[in-house]
Coordinates of C-alpha atoms and ligand atoms in Angstrom, one line a residue:
M22 CA -31.0 -7.3 -34.7
A23 CA -31.1 -8.6 -31.2
K24 CA -31.1 -12.4 -30.8
K25 CA -34.6 -13.6 -30.2
Q26 CA -35.0 -14.6 -26.5
R27 CA -36.6 -17.9 -25.7
P28 CA -39.8 -17.4 -23.7
K29 CA -39.5 -17.2 -19.9
Y30 CA -42.0 -18.6 -17.4
I31 CA -42.6 -17.4 -13.9
F32 CA -44.6 -19.7 -11.6
V33 CA -46.4 -17.9 -8.7
V34 CA -47.2 -20.3 -5.9
G35 CA -48.8 -19.6 -2.5
G36 CA -47.5 -20.5 0.9
V37 CA -49.1 -20.6 4.4
M38 CA -52.6 -19.8 3.5
S39 CA -54.8 -18.8 0.5
S40 CA -56.7 -15.5 0.0
V41 CA -53.8 -13.3 0.8
G42 CA -53.7 -11.7 -2.6
K43 CA -51.7 -14.1 -4.8
G44 CA -53.9 -13.2 -7.8
V45 CA -53.3 -9.5 -7.4
A46 CA -49.6 -10.2 -6.9
A47 CA -49.4 -12.3 -10.2
A48 CA -51.4 -9.5 -12.0
S49 CA -49.0 -6.9 -10.6
I50 CA -46.0 -8.8 -11.7
G51 CA -47.6 -8.8 -15.2
K52 CA -48.2 -5.1 -15.0
V53 CA -44.6 -4.3 -13.8
L54 CA -43.0 -6.4 -16.5
Q55 CA -45.3 -5.0 -19.1
S56 CA -44.4 -1.5 -18.0
R57 CA -40.7 -2.4 -18.8
G58 CA -41.7 -3.2 -22.4
Y59 CA -42.2 -7.0 -22.3
R60 CA -45.1 -8.9 -23.8
V61 CA -46.6 -10.8 -20.9
A62 CA -49.4 -13.4 -20.5
N63 CA -51.1 -14.3 -17.2
L64 CA -52.4 -17.8 -16.7
K65 CA -54.4 -19.3 -13.8
A66 CA -54.2 -23.0 -13.0
D67 CA -56.8 -24.2 -10.5
M68 CA -56.6 -27.5 -8.6
Y69 CA -60.3 -28.4 -8.7
V70 CA -61.7 -31.2 -10.9
N71 CA -64.4 -29.0 -12.4
L72 CA -63.8 -28.3 -16.1
D73 CA -64.4 -24.6 -15.4
A74 CA -65.7 -22.3 -12.7
G75 CA -69.2 -22.1 -14.3
T76 CA -70.8 -24.7 -12.0
I77 CA -69.3 -23.4 -8.8
R78 CA -71.4 -21.3 -6.4
P79 CA -70.1 -17.7 -6.4
A80 CA -70.5 -17.4 -2.6
E81 CA -68.1 -20.4 -2.3
H82 CA -65.5 -19.7 -5.0
G83 CA -66.0 -16.0 -5.8
E84 CA -67.2 -14.5 -9.0
V85 CA -67.2 -16.5 -12.2
F86 CA -65.2 -14.3 -14.7
V87 CA -66.1 -14.6 -18.3
G88 CA -63.5 -14.3 -21.1
E89 CA -64.1 -12.9 -24.6
D90 CA -64.5 -16.5 -26.0
G91 CA -66.9 -17.4 -23.2
I92 CA -64.6 -19.3 -20.9
E93 CA -66.1 -19.3 -17.4
A94 CA -63.0 -18.9 -15.3
D95 CA -61.6 -18.0 -11.9
Q96 CA -62.0 -14.4 -10.8
D97 CA -58.2 -13.9 -11.0
L98 CA -58.5 -13.6 -14.7
G99 CA -60.4 -10.4 -14.0
N100 CA -57.5 -9.1 -12.0
Y101 CA -55.1 -9.9 -14.8
E102 CA -57.3 -8.1 -17.3
R103 CA -57.7 -5.1 -15.0
F104 CA -54.0 -4.8 -14.4
T105 CA -52.5 -5.6 -17.8
N106 CA -55.5 -4.6 -20.0
Q107 CA -55.2 -7.8 -22.0
V108 CA -58.2 -10.0 -23.0
S109 CA -58.4 -13.5 -21.5
T110 CA -59.5 -16.6 -23.3
A111 CA -59.7 -20.3 -22.5
A112 CA -55.9 -20.6 -23.1
D113 CA -55.3 -18.6 -20.0
Y114 CA -57.1 -21.0 -17.6
I115 CA -56.3 -24.6 -16.6
T116 CA -58.0 -26.9 -14.2
T117 CA -57.2 -30.4 -13.0
G118 CA -60.5 -31.5 -14.7
Q119 CA -59.4 -30.2 -18.1
V120 CA -56.1 -31.9 -17.8
Y121 CA -57.6 -35.3 -16.9
A122 CA -60.4 -34.9 -19.5
E123 CA -57.8 -34.4 -22.3
V124 CA -55.5 -37.2 -21.1
I125 CA -58.5 -39.6 -21.0
R126 CA -59.7 -38.5 -24.4
R127 CA -56.3 -39.2 -25.9
E128 CA -56.2 -42.6 -24.2
R129 CA -59.6 -43.5 -25.7
N130 CA -58.2 -42.5 -29.1
L131 CA -55.2 -44.9 -28.7
E132 CA -52.9 -41.9 -28.8
Y133 CA -50.6 -43.4 -26.1
G134 CA -49.8 -46.2 -28.5
G135 CA -50.7 -49.0 -26.1
E136 CA -48.7 -47.8 -23.1
D137 CA -50.3 -47.5 -19.7
V138 CA -51.2 -43.9 -18.9
E139 CA -49.7 -42.7 -15.6
V140 CA -50.4 -39.8 -13.2
Y141 CA -46.7 -39.3 -13.4
P142 CA -45.6 -38.2 -16.0
D143 CA -48.6 -38.0 -18.2
I144 CA -50.6 -35.6 -16.1
P145 CA -47.7 -33.1 -15.6
K146 CA -46.9 -33.4 -19.4
E147 CA -50.4 -32.3 -20.3
I148 CA -50.1 -29.4 -17.8
I149 CA -46.8 -28.4 -19.5
R150 CA -48.5 -28.7 -23.0
R151 CA -51.2 -26.3 -21.8
I152 CA -48.8 -23.8 -20.3
E153 CA -46.8 -23.7 -23.5
Q154 CA -50.0 -23.4 -25.6
C155 CA -50.9 -20.3 -23.5
Q156 CA -47.5 -18.9 -24.3
K157 CA -47.9 -19.6 -28.0
K158 CA -51.4 -18.2 -28.2
N159 CA -50.4 -15.0 -26.5
K160 CA -47.0 -14.8 -28.1
S161 CA -45.7 -13.8 -24.7
E162 CA -42.1 -13.2 -23.9
I163 CA -42.8 -13.8 -20.2
T164 CA -45.7 -16.1 -19.1
I165 CA -46.8 -15.8 -15.5
I166 CA -48.5 -18.9 -14.2
E167 CA -50.4 -18.6 -11.0
Y168 CA -51.2 -21.8 -9.2
G169 CA -54.4 -21.8 -7.0
G170 CA -54.1 -23.1 -3.5
T171 CA -51.0 -23.4 -1.4
V172 CA -47.9 -25.6 -1.4
G173 CA -48.4 -28.7 0.7
E174 CA -51.7 -29.4 -0.8
Y175 CA -52.0 -32.9 -2.3
Q176 CA -53.7 -31.7 -5.5
L177 CA -51.0 -29.2 -6.3
L178 CA -48.3 -31.9 -6.6
P179 CA -48.8 -32.7 -10.4
F180 CA -48.7 -29.0 -11.1
L181 CA -45.5 -28.5 -9.1
E182 CA -44.0 -31.5 -10.8
A183 CA -44.9 -30.0 -14.2
A184 CA -43.1 -26.8 -13.2
R185 CA -40.1 -28.7 -11.9
M186 CA -39.9 -30.7 -15.1
M187 CA -40.0 -27.4 -17.1
K188 CA -37.2 -26.0 -15.0
A189 CA -35.0 -29.2 -15.3
R190 CA -35.4 -29.0 -19.1
N191 CA -34.8 -25.2 -19.3
P192 CA -33.0 -23.8 -16.2
E193 CA -32.6 -20.4 -17.7
G194 CA -36.3 -20.2 -18.7
V195 CA -38.2 -21.0 -15.5
Y196 CA -38.5 -19.1 -12.3
F197 CA -40.5 -19.3 -9.0
V198 CA -42.1 -16.7 -6.9
L199 CA -43.5 -17.8 -3.6
V200 CA -46.3 -15.5 -2.2
S201 CA -46.3 -16.2 1.5
Y202 CA -48.0 -14.8 4.6
L203 CA -46.3 -13.4 7.7
P204 CA -48.7 -13.6 10.6
M205 CA -48.4 -11.0 13.3
P206 CA -50.2 -12.4 16.4
A207 CA -51.6 -9.5 18.4
L208 CA -50.3 -11.1 21.5
L209 CA -46.7 -10.9 20.3
G210 CA -46.9 -7.8 18.2
E211 CA -44.2 -9.0 15.8
Q212 CA -44.1 -10.8 12.4
K213 CA -43.4 -14.5 12.5
S214 CA -41.5 -16.3 9.6
K215 CA -41.9 -19.9 10.7
P216 CA -44.9 -20.7 8.5
T217 CA -43.1 -19.2 5.5
Q218 CA -40.1 -21.3 6.3
Q219 CA -42.3 -24.3 6.4
A220 CA -43.8 -23.4 3.0
I221 CA -40.3 -23.1 1.5
I222 CA -39.4 -26.5 2.9
N223 CA -42.6 -27.9 1.3
L224 CA -41.5 -26.4 -2.0
H225 CA -38.0 -27.9 -1.6
S226 CA -39.6 -31.4 -1.1
A227 CA -41.1 -30.9 -4.6
G228 CA -37.7 -30.2 -5.9
I229 CA -38.2 -26.4 -6.2
N230 CA -36.4 -23.5 -4.7
P231 CA -38.1 -20.1 -5.0
D232 CA -36.2 -17.3 -6.8
F233 CA -38.3 -14.7 -5.0
V234 CA -40.4 -14.6 -1.9
I235 CA -43.2 -12.0 -1.7
C236 CA -44.1 -11.5 2.0
R237 CA -47.8 -10.5 2.5
S238 CA -48.4 -8.9 5.8
E239 CA -50.2 -6.1 7.5
L240 CA -46.8 -4.2 7.7
P241 CA -43.7 -4.3 5.6
A242 CA -41.4 -7.3 6.3
T243 CA -38.7 -6.4 8.8
P244 CA -35.1 -6.6 7.8
D245 CA -34.7 -9.5 10.3
I246 CA -37.5 -11.5 8.8
K247 CA -36.2 -10.8 5.3
R248 CA -32.7 -12.1 6.3
T249 CA -34.1 -15.2 7.9
I250 CA -36.2 -16.1 4.8
S251 CA -33.4 -15.3 2.4
N252 CA -31.2 -17.7 4.4
V253 CA -33.7 -20.6 4.2
C254 CA -33.8 -20.4 0.4
S255 CA -30.2 -19.2 -0.1
L256 CA -31.3 -16.0 -1.9
P257 CA -29.8 -12.5 -1.7
V258 CA -32.0 -10.4 0.5
E259 CA -33.2 -8.2 -2.4
R260 CA -35.1 -11.2 -3.6
I261 CA -37.4 -11.0 -0.5
V262 CA -40.1 -8.6 -1.4
S263 CA -42.4 -7.0 1.0
A264 CA -46.1 -6.7 0.3
P265 CA -47.8 -4.9 3.2
D266 CA -51.5 -4.0 3.1
V267 CA -52.1 -1.0 0.9
Y268 CA -54.8 1.5 0.4
S269 CA -56.1 0.0 -2.8
I270 CA -55.0 -3.1 -4.8
Y271 CA -53.8 -0.7 -7.6
D272 CA -51.0 0.4 -5.2
I273 CA -49.4 -3.1 -5.4
P274 CA -47.4 -2.5 -8.6
V275 CA -46.3 0.8 -7.2
S276 CA -45.2 -0.8 -4.0
F277 CA -43.3 -3.5 -6.0
E278 CA -41.6 -0.8 -8.1
N279 CA -40.6 1.1 -5.0
Q280 CA -38.6 -2.0 -4.1
N281 CA -37.2 -2.2 -7.6
F282 CA -38.8 -5.6 -8.0
G283 CA -39.4 -5.4 -11.8
A284 CA -35.7 -4.7 -12.5
T285 CA -34.5 -7.3 -10.0
L286 CA -36.8 -9.9 -11.5
L287 CA -35.7 -9.2 -15.1
Q288 CA -32.1 -9.3 -14.1
A289 CA -32.6 -12.7 -12.4
M290 CA -34.1 -13.9 -15.6
G291 CA -31.2 -12.6 -17.7
L292 CA -33.4 -10.0 -19.4
K293 CA -32.7 -6.3 -19.8
A294 CA -34.7 -4.0 -17.6
K295 CA -35.9 -1.6 -20.3
K296 CA -37.0 1.9 -19.4
R297 CA -40.1 1.8 -17.3
D298 CA -43.4 3.5 -18.3
L299 CA -45.7 3.4 -15.3
R300 CA -46.8 7.1 -15.4
D301 CA -50.5 6.6 -15.9
W302 CA -50.6 4.0 -13.2
L303 CA -48.7 6.0 -10.6
A304 CA -51.1 9.0 -11.3
L305 CA -54.1 6.7 -10.8
A306 CA -52.8 5.2 -7.6
D307 CA -52.1 8.8 -6.4
K308 CA -55.6 9.9 -7.4
I309 CA -57.2 7.0 -5.6
R310 CA -55.4 7.8 -2.4
K311 CA -56.4 11.5 -2.6
T312 CA -60.1 11.0 -3.4
K313 CA -62.1 11.7 -0.3
K314 CA -65.6 12.7 -1.4
Q315 CA -68.0 9.8 -1.4
V316 CA -70.8 8.4 -3.6
K317 CA -73.0 5.9 -1.8
I318 CA -74.0 2.8 -3.8
G319 CA -76.4 0.1 -2.6
I320 CA -76.0 -3.4 -4.1
V321 CA -79.2 -5.4 -3.8
G322 CA -78.4 -9.1 -4.1
K323 CA -78.3 -12.4 -2.4
Y324 CA -74.9 -13.9 -2.4
F325 CA -73.9 -12.3 0.9
N326 CA -74.2 -15.3 3.1
L327 CA -70.9 -17.2 3.2
K328 CA -67.6 -15.6 2.4
S329 CA -66.9 -12.0 1.7
C330 CA -69.0 -10.3 -1.0
K331 CA -65.7 -8.7 -2.1
D332 CA -64.9 -12.0 -4.0
T333 CA -68.4 -12.7 -5.1
Y334 CA -68.9 -9.4 -6.9
I335 CA -65.3 -8.3 -7.5
S336 CA -65.7 -7.1 -11.1
V337 CA -68.9 -5.1 -10.1
I338 CA -67.1 -3.5 -7.2
E339 CA -64.1 -2.7 -9.2
S340 CA -66.2 -1.2 -12.1
I341 CA -68.0 1.0 -9.6
N342 CA -64.6 2.1 -8.1
H343 CA -63.1 2.8 -11.5
A344 CA -66.0 5.0 -12.6
A345 CA -66.2 6.7 -9.2
W346 CA -62.5 7.6 -9.1
S347 CA -62.7 9.0 -12.6
E348 CA -65.6 11.2 -11.4
G349 CA -63.6 12.3 -8.3
R350 CA -65.5 10.2 -5.8
R351 CA -64.8 7.3 -3.5
A352 CA -67.5 4.6 -3.7
N353 CA -69.0 3.6 -0.4
I354 CA -70.7 0.3 -1.3
V355 CA -73.3 -1.2 1.0
W356 CA -74.7 -4.8 0.7
L357 CA -78.5 -5.0 0.8
E358 CA -80.0 -8.4 1.2
A359 CA -83.0 -8.6 -1.2
E360 CA -84.9 -11.0 0.9
K361 CA -85.5 -8.6 3.7
Y362 CA -87.8 -6.5 1.5
E363 CA -89.9 -9.5 0.9
K364 CA -90.3 -10.2 4.6
D365 CA -90.9 -6.6 5.5
R366 CA -91.9 -4.2 2.7
R367 CA -91.3 -1.1 4.8
K368 CA -87.6 -1.8 4.8
I369 CA -87.4 -0.8 1.2
K370 CA -87.4 2.8 2.4
E371 CA -83.7 2.3 3.4
L372 CA -82.9 2.8 -0.4
D373 CA -83.6 6.5 0.1
V374 CA -80.1 7.1 1.5
F375 CA -78.3 5.8 -1.6
D376 CA -77.1 7.8 -4.5
G377 CA -77.5 4.8 -6.8
I378 CA -78.7 1.2 -6.7
I379 CA -77.3 -1.8 -8.5
V380 CA -78.9 -5.2 -9.0
P381 CA -76.1 -7.5 -10.1
G382 CA -76.1 -10.9 -11.8
G383 CA -77.6 -14.0 -10.1
F384 CA -79.4 -17.3 -10.5
G385 CA -82.5 -18.9 -9.0
A386 CA -85.6 -17.5 -7.5
R387 CA -84.4 -16.6 -4.0
G388 CA -84.5 -12.9 -3.3
T389 CA -85.9 -11.9 -6.7
E390 CA -89.2 -10.6 -5.4
G391 CA -87.2 -8.3 -3.1
M392 CA -85.2 -7.2 -6.1
I393 CA -88.3 -6.5 -8.1
L394 CA -89.6 -4.3 -5.2
A395 CA -86.2 -2.5 -5.1
A396 CA -86.3 -1.8 -8.9
N397 CA -89.8 -0.4 -8.6
Y398 CA -88.9 1.7 -5.7
A399 CA -85.9 3.1 -7.5
R400 CA -88.0 3.9 -10.5
L401 CA -90.7 5.7 -8.5
N402 CA -88.3 7.6 -6.4
K403 CA -85.9 8.5 -9.2
I404 CA -82.9 6.8 -7.6
P405 CA -80.4 5.9 -10.3
Y406 CA -80.7 2.2 -11.0
F407 CA -78.3 0.0 -12.9
G408 CA -79.2 -3.7 -13.6
L409 CA -76.5 -6.1 -14.6
C410 CA -77.9 -9.2 -16.4
L411 CA -80.3 -10.5 -13.8
G412 CA -80.7 -6.9 -12.8
M413 CA -81.9 -6.1 -16.3
Q414 CA -84.4 -8.9 -16.2
I415 CA -85.6 -7.7 -12.8
M416 CA -86.2 -4.2 -14.0
T417 CA -88.1 -5.5 -17.0
I418 CA -90.3 -7.7 -14.8
S419 CA -90.9 -4.9 -12.4
Y420 CA -91.8 -2.6 -15.3
A421 CA -94.2 -5.1 -16.8
R422 CA -96.0 -5.6 -13.5
N423 CA -96.3 -2.0 -12.6
M424 CA -96.5 -0.1 -15.9
A425 CA -97.7 -2.5 -18.5
G426 CA -100.6 -4.1 -16.6
L427 CA -99.0 -7.5 -16.5
K428 CA -99.6 -8.1 -12.8
R429 CA -98.1 -11.5 -12.5
A430 CA -95.2 -11.1 -15.0
N431 CA -92.1 -13.0 -14.2
S432 CA -89.2 -15.0 -15.6
T433 CA -89.8 -18.6 -16.2
E434 CA -86.6 -19.2 -14.2
F435 CA -88.4 -18.0 -11.0
D436 CA -91.9 -19.1 -11.9
A437 CA -92.3 -21.8 -14.5
N438 CA -96.1 -21.2 -14.6
T439 CA -96.2 -17.4 -14.9
P440 CA -99.0 -16.2 -17.1
H441 CA -96.7 -13.5 -18.5
P442 CA -93.2 -14.9 -19.1
V443 CA -91.6 -11.5 -20.0
I444 CA -88.3 -13.2 -19.4
A445 CA -87.9 -16.7 -20.8
T446 CA -85.4 -19.2 -22.2
M447 CA -84.6 -19.5 -25.9
E448 CA -85.7 -22.7 -27.6
D449 CA -82.2 -24.3 -27.6
Q450 CA -82.0 -23.9 -23.8
V451 CA -85.2 -25.8 -23.1
E452 CA -83.6 -29.1 -24.2
K453 CA -80.4 -28.4 -22.3
I454 CA -82.2 -27.7 -19.0
K455 CA -84.4 -30.8 -19.5
N456 CA -81.3 -33.0 -20.0
K457 CA -79.5 -31.3 -17.1
D458 CA -76.8 -30.3 -19.5
Y459 CA -75.7 -27.3 -17.4
G460 CA -71.9 -27.0 -17.9
A461 CA -70.8 -24.2 -20.3
T462 CA -74.1 -24.2 -22.1
M463 CA -75.4 -20.7 -21.3
R464 CA -75.1 -17.9 -23.8
L465 CA -71.5 -17.1 -23.1
G466 CA -68.8 -14.6 -24.1
A467 CA -68.7 -11.6 -26.4
Y468 CA -71.6 -10.7 -28.7
P469 CA -72.1 -7.6 -30.9
C470 CA -74.8 -5.2 -30.0
V471 CA -76.3 -2.3 -32.0
L472 CA -77.5 0.8 -30.0
K473 CA -80.5 2.9 -30.7
N474 CA -79.7 6.4 -31.8
R475 CA -79.9 9.1 -29.1
S476 CA -80.5 6.5 -26.4
I477 CA -78.7 6.9 -23.0
A478 CA -76.6 3.8 -23.9
A479 CA -75.6 5.3 -27.3
Q480 CA -74.7 8.6 -25.7
A481 CA -72.7 6.9 -23.0
Y482 CA -70.7 4.7 -25.4
G483 CA -70.4 7.5 -28.0
K484 CA -70.8 4.9 -30.8
K485 CA -73.5 2.6 -32.2
Q486 CA -71.7 -0.8 -32.4
I487 CA -70.5 -2.4 -29.2
S488 CA -69.4 -5.8 -28.1
E489 CA -70.0 -7.1 -24.5
R490 CA -69.6 -10.4 -22.6
H491 CA -72.6 -12.6 -21.6
R492 CA -73.4 -15.3 -19.2
H493 CA -77.1 -16.2 -18.9
R494 CA -79.7 -18.7 -20.0
Y495 CA -82.8 -16.4 -20.1
E496 CA -83.7 -13.4 -22.3
V497 CA -86.3 -10.8 -22.8
N498 CA -89.3 -12.6 -24.4
N499 CA -89.9 -10.9 -27.8
D500 CA -93.6 -11.6 -27.5
Y501 CA -93.8 -8.8 -24.9
V502 CA -91.4 -6.3 -26.4
E503 CA -94.1 -4.3 -28.2
R504 CA -96.3 -4.1 -25.1
L505 CA -93.4 -3.0 -22.9
E506 CA -92.3 -0.4 -25.4
K507 CA -95.9 1.0 -25.6
A508 CA -95.8 1.3 -21.8
G509 CA -92.6 3.4 -22.1
L510 CA -89.7 1.0 -21.7
V511 CA -87.0 1.6 -24.4
F512 CA -85.0 -1.4 -25.7
S513 CA -81.9 0.5 -26.7
G514 CA -79.5 -2.3 -27.5
K515 CA -80.1 -5.3 -29.7
Y516 CA -78.1 -8.3 -30.8
Q517 CA -79.4 -8.1 -34.4
S518 CA -78.7 -11.5 -35.9
G519 CA -80.3 -13.2 -32.9
N520 CA -83.1 -10.6 -32.5
L521 CA -82.3 -10.4 -28.8
M522 CA -82.9 -7.4 -26.5
E523 CA -79.6 -6.4 -24.8
I524 CA -80.3 -3.1 -23.0
S525 CA -83.5 -1.7 -21.6
E526 CA -83.7 1.9 -20.3
L527 CA -86.1 4.8 -19.5
P528 CA -85.7 8.2 -21.2
K529 CA -83.8 10.9 -19.3
E530 CA -87.0 13.0 -19.1
V531 CA -88.6 10.2 -17.0
H532 CA -85.8 9.1 -14.8
P533 CA -82.2 10.3 -14.2
F534 CA -80.8 6.8 -14.9
Y535 CA -82.8 3.6 -15.2
L536 CA -80.9 1.1 -17.3
G537 CA -80.2 -2.6 -17.4
T538 CA -78.0 -4.7 -19.6
Q539 CA -78.4 -8.3 -20.5
F540 CA -74.6 -8.5 -20.8
H541 CA -72.1 -8.0 -18.0
P542 CA -70.3 -4.7 -18.6
E543 CA -68.3 -5.2 -15.4
F544 CA -66.0 -7.6 -17.2
K545 CA -64.6 -4.9 -19.4
S546 CA -64.0 -2.0 -17.0
R547 CA -60.4 -1.0 -16.4
P548 CA -58.9 1.3 -13.8
L549 CA -57.5 3.5 -16.5
D550 CA -60.5 3.0 -18.8
P551 CA -63.7 2.8 -16.8
H552 CA -66.8 1.4 -18.5
P553 CA -68.9 4.1 -20.1
L554 CA -72.2 2.8 -18.6
F555 CA -70.7 2.7 -15.1
I556 CA -69.5 6.3 -15.7
E557 CA -73.0 7.3 -16.8
F558 CA -74.5 5.6 -13.7
I559 CA -72.1 7.3 -11.3
K560 CA -72.6 10.7 -12.9
A561 CA -76.3 10.3 -12.4
A562 CA -75.7 9.2 -8.8
I563 CA -73.6 12.3 -8.1
G564 CA -75.9 14.5 -10.0
Ligands
LIG3 N1 -80.3 -16.1 -14.1 C1 -80.4 -15.3 -15.2 C2 -80.2 -16.0 -16.5 O1 -79.7 -17.1 -16.5 C3 -79.3 -14.1 -15.1 C4 -77.9 -14.6 -15.2 C5 -76.9 -13.6 -14.7 O2 -77.2 -12.6 -14.0 N2 -75.7 -13.8 -15.0 O3 -80.5 -15.5 -17.5

């Protein structure tokens, strides 16, 4: 039997600037190594003091991704899941806040035996403990640790120190990949490597030399640039990997493999480059590039103000894409600001041009009246409608108002004094809200759900028992279920032990697709395994 290898660790750090696709690069490294027969784990470490991403505004930080166990994490965990098809848990996500909270907890318990507790080395040591815990939990042969932010940031220092300490203890076990950006100023028309050189020098000052540099840029890195960068970090030029803009993010593992990155990386780590199996993925990337016919989807929401909606709704966008590709279409997604329908009701007619409408998750009252109008319009005009969490609550309110005679129906989240709280909090939440106990107290993570025979949901899933991930404080109010059912709304999914309504829908005879889920199906869609409800929605949109 072959000698058991000690686990390997790859740190992925960013240079020059953030938002150049470090998460997708880390996910793609995972994918490429996995395709060579290695068991991988992807971990994200974020520099903020928040204990998790649950309290961060999505327009600021991007989507809050929810793991099976209910961890509210950075959106990159979604990329990892979509690329490696592995399920994330709290073990795969570290923040500065978690690290400090644990060190302080231990200090209060006298676990430091009377010593003073120092930022160095106690904070890096706790970071290392968490990284190793992730490895153990996942039993990974290779653990890929992505650091948020970019080198040179003050808050990254304890994390870099943790990585340096691991490398010093175990030189054969720890490797560094710098994901850097090569700007190409229009005025010059050529790539510049200086900022990347600076990033390397910054890494050097933390006692780290990269083993690989991935160069993000509009175009492939030129041989000249590669040579310059390889000189700065004394690396063979094959260790400088080019990552130009690609047609879809799913092309990135393909682009890496075209440069033989997987094999070079394994060789650098002293591991065998086993035979590669990337067939499905290559076929997918090819299909994506060839798909030309469109399906037009409107997303009615409200987090469109600050940064790009691409980050805010990334799992929703990807789920639409996965389902559309599998049905031979390219999704053309348009952002529709819900508030404009409140200001001018005639604008709602713009929904006519869409093959399907989605109302995604969200919090707070702003825009909800516009969403309720959109849900009603989609129902009346037989436009396929898919409601995700908030979107399910919206369609339920809209149905109550327009079909069940509950004119002022609402959610207590949007109107605390509504006479008809068709959406309301559960008892245990009331106390939490009163005490402002907001962090990680929603209904979170995976719950089982039983589907009603012959419902659209049951037909889509092809089974009766499912499990999906949640993140919400409000639920359909059971006091209104009978009345809504009498009016024609079907509650086709139920969390039985909690007696909670998880899916509402209208029968096919009434509407081509009018369905909402209290859970977030978007967290479980994969490019090679699109989510059944998204497929059903896209089919209706095409049909
Ligand atoms: N705001 C709603 C709730 O808390 C919906 C949450 C969501 O869409 N994730 O129940």
